[in-house]
GROMACS .gro file of C-alpha atoms in nm:
model
  264
    1UNK     CA    1   0.005  -0.004   0.002
    2UNK     CA    2   0.076   0.341  -0.020
    3UNK     CA    3   0.083   0.651   0.231
    4UNK     CA    4   0.036   0.987   0.072
    5UNK     CA    5   0.215   1.284   0.276
    6UNK     CA    6   0.172   1.643   0.093
    7UNK     CA    7   0.442   1.860   0.255
    8UNK     CA    8   0.502   2.239   0.207
    9UNK     CA    9   0.790   2.474   0.194
   10UNK     CA   10   0.712   2.741   0.424
   11UNK     CA   11   0.858   3.104   0.448
   12UNK     CA   12   0.990   3.271   0.790
   13UNK     CA   13   1.043   3.648   0.811
   14UNK     CA   14   1.379   3.774   0.896
   15UNK     CA   15   1.356   4.044   1.172
   16UNK     CA   16   1.379   4.315   0.895
   17UNK     CA   17   1.202   4.285   0.583
   18UNK     CA   18   1.003   4.475   0.293
   19UNK     CA   19   0.672   4.420   0.113
   20UNK     CA   20   0.695   4.339  -0.255
   21UNK     CA   21   0.641   4.628  -0.511
   22UNK     CA   22   0.303   4.478  -0.599
   23UNK     CA   23   0.200   4.492  -0.238
   24UNK     CA   24   0.094   4.127  -0.214
   25UNK     CA   25   0.353   3.956  -0.032
   26UNK     CA   26   0.707   4.000   0.140
   27UNK     CA   27   1.002   4.018  -0.098
   28UNK     CA   28   1.165   3.672  -0.098
   29UNK     CA   29   1.511   3.830  -0.020
   30UNK     CA   30   1.385   3.878   0.332
   31UNK     CA   31   1.236   3.520   0.383
   32UNK     CA   32   1.397   3.193   0.496
   33UNK     CA   33   1.254   2.857   0.384
   34UNK     CA   34   1.207   2.514   0.535
   35UNK     CA   35   1.009   2.191   0.572
   36UNK     CA   36   0.665   2.301   0.748
   37UNK     CA   37   0.714   2.184   1.108
   38UNK     CA   38   0.354   2.000   1.094
   39UNK     CA   39   0.473   1.799   0.814
   40UNK     CA   40   0.767   1.647   0.979
   41UNK     CA   41   0.516   1.476   1.223
   42UNK     CA   42   0.281   1.373   0.945
   43UNK     CA   43   0.605   1.211   0.769
   44UNK     CA   44   0.743   1.053   1.084
   45UNK     CA   45   0.379   0.903   1.139
   46UNK     CA   46   0.392   0.767   0.793
   47UNK     CA   47   0.746   0.606   0.832
   48UNK     CA   48   0.670   0.475   1.185
   49UNK     CA   49   0.341   0.274   1.013
   50UNK     CA   50   0.591   0.153   0.720
   51UNK     CA   51   0.833   0.018   0.982
   52UNK     CA   52   0.589  -0.170   1.156
   53UNK     CA   53   0.422  -0.343   0.869
   54UNK     CA   54   0.464  -0.681   0.786
   55UNK     CA   55   0.380  -0.597   0.406
   56UNK     CA   56   0.523  -0.366   0.183
   57UNK     CA   57   0.432  -0.009   0.248
   58UNK     CA   58   0.554   0.291   0.028
   59UNK     CA   59   0.544   0.660   0.173
   60UNK     CA   60   0.525   0.929  -0.105
   61UNK     CA   61   0.586   1.287  -0.035
   62UNK     CA   62   0.428   1.530  -0.265
   63UNK     CA   63   0.451   1.919  -0.264
   64UNK     CA   64   0.322   2.175  -0.478
   65UNK     CA   65   0.560   2.443  -0.609
   66UNK     CA   66   0.873   2.548  -0.817
   67UNK     CA   67   1.207   2.360  -0.821
   68UNK     CA   68   1.334   2.541  -0.505
   69UNK     CA   69   1.091   2.307  -0.348
   70UNK     CA   70   1.327   2.013  -0.423
   71UNK     CA   71   1.529   2.077  -0.118
   72UNK     CA   72   1.227   1.991   0.123
   73UNK     CA   73   1.125   1.688  -0.080
   74UNK     CA   74   1.508   1.564  -0.067
   75UNK     CA   75   1.473   1.628   0.328
   76UNK     CA   76   1.187   1.421   0.330
   77UNK     CA   77   1.360   1.130   0.141
   78UNK     CA   78   1.656   1.136   0.396
   79UNK     CA   79   1.409   1.068   0.677
   80UNK     CA   80   1.248   0.766   0.531
   81UNK     CA   81   1.019   0.865   0.260
   82UNK     CA   82   1.050   0.633  -0.074
   83UNK     CA   83   0.925   0.879  -0.359
   84UNK     CA   84   0.908   1.202  -0.383
   85UNK     CA   85   0.672   1.418  -0.607
   86UNK     CA   86   0.673   1.776  -0.730
   87UNK     CA   87   0.385   1.952  -0.908
   88UNK     CA   88   0.413   2.232  -1.083
   89UNK     CA   89   0.283   2.442  -1.376
   90UNK     CA   90   0.323   2.828  -1.421
   91UNK     CA   91  -0.060   2.851  -1.399
   92UNK     CA   92  -0.043   2.720  -1.034
   93UNK     CA   93   0.074   3.030  -0.901
   94UNK     CA   94  -0.155   3.203  -0.667
   95UNK     CA   95  -0.361   2.901  -0.572
   96UNK     CA   96  -0.549   2.931  -0.250
   97UNK     CA   97  -0.590   2.590  -0.026
   98UNK     CA   98  -0.868   2.485  -0.191
   99UNK     CA   99  -0.724   2.495  -0.529
  100UNK     CA  100  -0.402   2.327  -0.386
  101UNK     CA  101  -0.646   2.062  -0.241
  102UNK     CA  102  -0.777   2.020  -0.586
  103UNK     CA  103  -0.421   1.941  -0.726
  104UNK     CA  104  -0.324   1.723  -0.422
  105UNK     CA  105  -0.660   1.516  -0.500
  106UNK     CA  106  -0.568   1.473  -0.858
  107UNK     CA  107  -0.239   1.318  -0.708
  108UNK     CA  108  -0.436   1.115  -0.487
  109UNK     CA  109  -0.637   0.969  -0.743
  110UNK     CA  110  -0.334   0.884  -0.968
  111UNK     CA  111  -0.127   0.747  -0.667
  112UNK     CA  112  -0.409   0.557  -0.505
  113UNK     CA  113  -0.306   0.570  -0.127
  114UNK     CA  114  -0.452   0.381   0.153
  115UNK     CA  115  -0.392   0.677   0.385
  116UNK     CA  116  -0.330   1.051   0.355
  117UNK     CA  117  -0.134   1.204   0.641
  118UNK     CA  118  -0.105   1.582   0.627
  119UNK     CA  119   0.027   1.827   0.868
  120UNK     CA  120  -0.267   2.010   1.074
  121UNK     CA  121  -0.167   2.356   0.946
  122UNK     CA  122   0.132   2.539   0.792
  123UNK     CA  123   0.350   2.773   0.999
  124UNK     CA  124   0.331   3.049   0.757
  125UNK     CA  125  -0.006   3.107   0.694
  126UNK     CA  126  -0.178   2.862   0.938
  127UNK     CA  127  -0.505   2.813   0.742
  128UNK     CA  128  -0.545   2.467   0.865
  129UNK     CA  129  -0.774   2.416   0.520
  130UNK     CA  130  -0.559   2.221   0.287
  131UNK     CA  131  -0.585   1.880   0.440
  132UNK     CA  132  -0.961   1.892   0.525
  133UNK     CA  133  -1.028   2.051   0.192
  134UNK     CA  134  -0.868   1.721  -0.005
  135UNK     CA  135  -1.088   1.498   0.198
  136UNK     CA  136  -1.403   1.698   0.100
  137UNK     CA  137  -1.252   1.696  -0.295
  138UNK     CA  138  -1.178   1.325  -0.249
  139UNK     CA  139  -1.502   1.235  -0.054
  140UNK     CA  140  -1.302   1.049   0.199
  141UNK     CA  141  -1.361   1.023   0.549
  142UNK     CA  142  -1.123   1.259   0.767
  143UNK     CA  143  -1.001   1.350   1.121
  144UNK     CA  144  -0.848   1.678   1.205
  145UNK     CA  145  -0.563   1.773   1.452
  146UNK     CA  146  -0.481   1.401   1.516
  147UNK     CA  147  -0.275   1.374   1.854
  148UNK     CA  148  -0.280   0.989   1.852
  149UNK     CA  149  -0.320   0.705   1.606
  150UNK     CA  150  -0.363   0.343   1.585
  151UNK     CA  151  -0.341   0.208   1.230
  152UNK     CA  152  -0.166  -0.101   1.061
  153UNK     CA  153  -0.085  -0.091   0.697
  154UNK     CA  154  -0.401  -0.237   0.487
  155UNK     CA  155  -0.630  -0.201   0.768
  156UNK     CA  156  -0.981  -0.122   0.663
  157UNK     CA  157  -1.021   0.135   0.974
  158UNK     CA  158  -0.820   0.361   1.175
  159UNK     CA  159  -0.855   0.464   1.528
  160UNK     CA  160  -0.748   0.804   1.571
  161UNK     CA  161  -0.739   1.065   1.896
  162UNK     CA  162  -0.807   1.411   1.811
  163UNK     CA  163  -0.758   1.756   2.007
  164UNK     CA  164  -1.069   1.942   2.057
  165UNK     CA  165  -1.076   2.297   2.232
  166UNK     CA  166  -0.968   2.332   2.598
  167UNK     CA  167  -0.732   2.024   2.612
  168UNK     CA  168  -1.031   1.787   2.543
  169UNK     CA  169  -0.956   1.475   2.343
  170UNK     CA  170  -1.190   1.278   2.121
  171UNK     CA  171  -1.128   0.909   2.012
  172UNK     CA  172  -1.249   0.850   1.660
  173UNK     CA  173  -1.291   0.547   1.444
  174UNK     CA  174  -1.312   0.594   1.041
  175UNK     CA  175  -1.276   0.386   0.734
  176UNK     CA  176  -0.981   0.398   0.527
  177UNK     CA  177  -0.882   0.535   0.284
  178UNK     CA  178  -0.907   0.857   0.484
  179UNK     CA  179  -0.721   1.184   0.527
  180UNK     CA  180  -0.580   1.265   0.861
  181UNK     CA  181  -0.430   1.610   0.978
  182UNK     CA  182  -0.142   1.531   1.219
  183UNK     CA  183  -0.096   1.753   1.528
  184UNK     CA  184   0.269   1.859   1.672
  185UNK     CA  185   0.363   1.625   1.962
  186UNK     CA  186   0.200   1.288   1.798
  187UNK     CA  187   0.558   1.151   1.781
  188UNK     CA  188   0.917   1.238   1.779
  189UNK     CA  189   1.023   1.321   1.438
  190UNK     CA  190   1.379   1.190   1.376
  191UNK     CA  191   1.691   1.347   1.240
  192UNK     CA  192   1.843   1.254   0.928
  193UNK     CA  193   2.159   1.084   0.916
  194UNK     CA  194   2.474   1.217   0.720
  195UNK     CA  195   2.462   0.861   0.515
  196UNK     CA  196   2.067   0.902   0.451
  197UNK     CA  197   2.136   1.270   0.342
  198UNK     CA  198   2.416   1.185   0.082
  199UNK     CA  199   2.179   0.908  -0.051
  200UNK     CA  200   1.867   1.123  -0.091
  201UNK     CA  201   2.082   1.381  -0.321
  202UNK     CA  202   2.096   1.088  -0.541
  203UNK     CA  203   1.715   0.988  -0.558
  204UNK     CA  204   1.518   1.123  -0.830
  205UNK     CA  205   1.237   1.363  -0.797
  206UNK     CA  206   0.919   1.299  -1.019
  207UNK     CA  207   0.770   1.613  -1.154
  208UNK     CA  208   0.425   1.636  -1.264
  209UNK     CA  209   0.265   1.903  -1.497
  210UNK     CA  210  -0.091   1.994  -1.483
  211UNK     CA  211  -0.188   1.821  -1.806
  212UNK     CA  212  -0.045   1.479  -1.657
  213UNK     CA  213  -0.312   1.508  -1.356
  214UNK     CA  214  -0.591   1.571  -1.600
  215UNK     CA  215  -0.656   1.929  -1.494
  216UNK     CA  216  -0.713   2.235  -1.665
  217UNK     CA  217  -0.584   2.580  -1.593
  218UNK     CA  218  -0.908   2.727  -1.484
  219UNK     CA  219  -0.914   2.507  -1.163
  220UNK     CA  220  -0.587   2.623  -1.017
  221UNK     CA  221  -0.412   2.961  -0.951
  222UNK     CA  222  -0.615   3.273  -0.916
  223UNK     CA  223  -0.883   3.143  -1.165
  224UNK     CA  224  -0.974   2.864  -0.993
  225UNK     CA  225  -0.928   3.015  -0.648
  226UNK     CA  226  -1.214   3.171  -0.438
  227UNK     CA  227  -0.981   3.375  -0.238
  228UNK     CA  228  -0.653   3.582  -0.325
  229UNK     CA  229  -0.421   3.823  -0.136
  230UNK     CA  230  -0.524   4.176  -0.227
  231UNK     CA  231  -0.247   4.363  -0.027
  232UNK     CA  232  -0.009   4.295   0.258
  233UNK     CA  233   0.063   4.596   0.519
  234UNK     CA  234   0.279   4.629   0.804
  235UNK     CA  235   0.027   4.744   1.090
  236UNK     CA  236   0.090   5.098   1.251
  237UNK     CA  237   0.182   5.113   1.605
  238UNK     CA  238  -0.010   5.259   1.879
  239UNK     CA  239  -0.357   5.189   1.714
  240UNK     CA  240  -0.510   4.935   1.943
  241UNK     CA  241  -0.813   5.025   2.108
  242UNK     CA  242  -1.064   4.851   2.352
  243UNK     CA  243  -1.418   4.840   2.221
  244UNK     CA  244  -1.690   4.863   2.503
  245UNK     CA  245  -2.041   4.829   2.501
  246UNK     CA  246  -2.304   4.569   2.460
  247UNK     CA  247  -2.248   4.272   2.207
  248UNK     CA  248  -2.432   4.430   1.984
  249UNK     CA  249  -2.274   4.781   2.012
  250UNK     CA  250  -1.944   4.594   1.982
  251UNK     CA  251  -2.046   4.411   1.676
  252UNK     CA  252  -2.146   4.735   1.505
  253UNK     CA  253  -1.846   4.933   1.607
  254UNK     CA  254  -1.628   4.618   1.455
  255UNK     CA  255  -1.817   4.615   1.135
  256UNK     CA  256  -1.766   5.011   1.093
  257UNK     CA  257  -1.393   4.978   1.161
  258UNK     CA  258  -1.363   4.710   0.872
  259UNK     CA  259  -1.561   4.915   0.652
  260UNK     CA  260  -1.333   5.192   0.709
  261UNK     CA  261  -1.022   4.963   0.654
  262UNK     CA  262  -1.154   4.849   0.336
  263UNK     CA  263  -1.224   5.171   0.209
  264UNK     CA  264  -0.899   5.320   0.287
   0.00000   0.00000   0.00000
């Protein structure tokens, strides 16, 4: 069987930075990139399932992005992934989390995994949307924010423990194939050995274009996205204010502030 692990190359801001000329993102010169932390736990869980299996299990990592993303895929190969896929086409630029989920769903249909393990969220945007949207596109069962998992390779069901608010845990059983989004702390991600890192540099990275997934350009990028970034701004300091009054008065004042901001 296969376990599909979507991963993301995330950006972290330096102390000093500038907004891009188009105002829609931070200038890449001021960003540091790495493998998303949540994804390292998802990958480790997949590798643990593979190591405990008595049958053949293949861990496949996939990312959506240009050639710069190869570095995180090689990091995943060094930590136990068997294959690495990168999907990219210029028309995918500007895809929102739901459009990304459509692409990942096309990959899942092509690879036919028995389980998809994704990070619960990304450390840069933190939408916590892609994994759940992926399950909706595939019409597969899902559990979000998984803090514990009992699953053997090829099992028809999985037992997951998910985090709820206020530290409450919930035990869930679901049929497979399924999509699980993995929370920090479910396991202890391994470090890649120097030997594994060297071996990973020699492994191939499979690159897929949009047409190979049977998708059209209208399904991805800004054309296929319900949301987009209009602009990014650095908030002015000293503008915080307490909104007082009844719930209705607070809501009305908040709505007024949003309207004023949008009109600015």
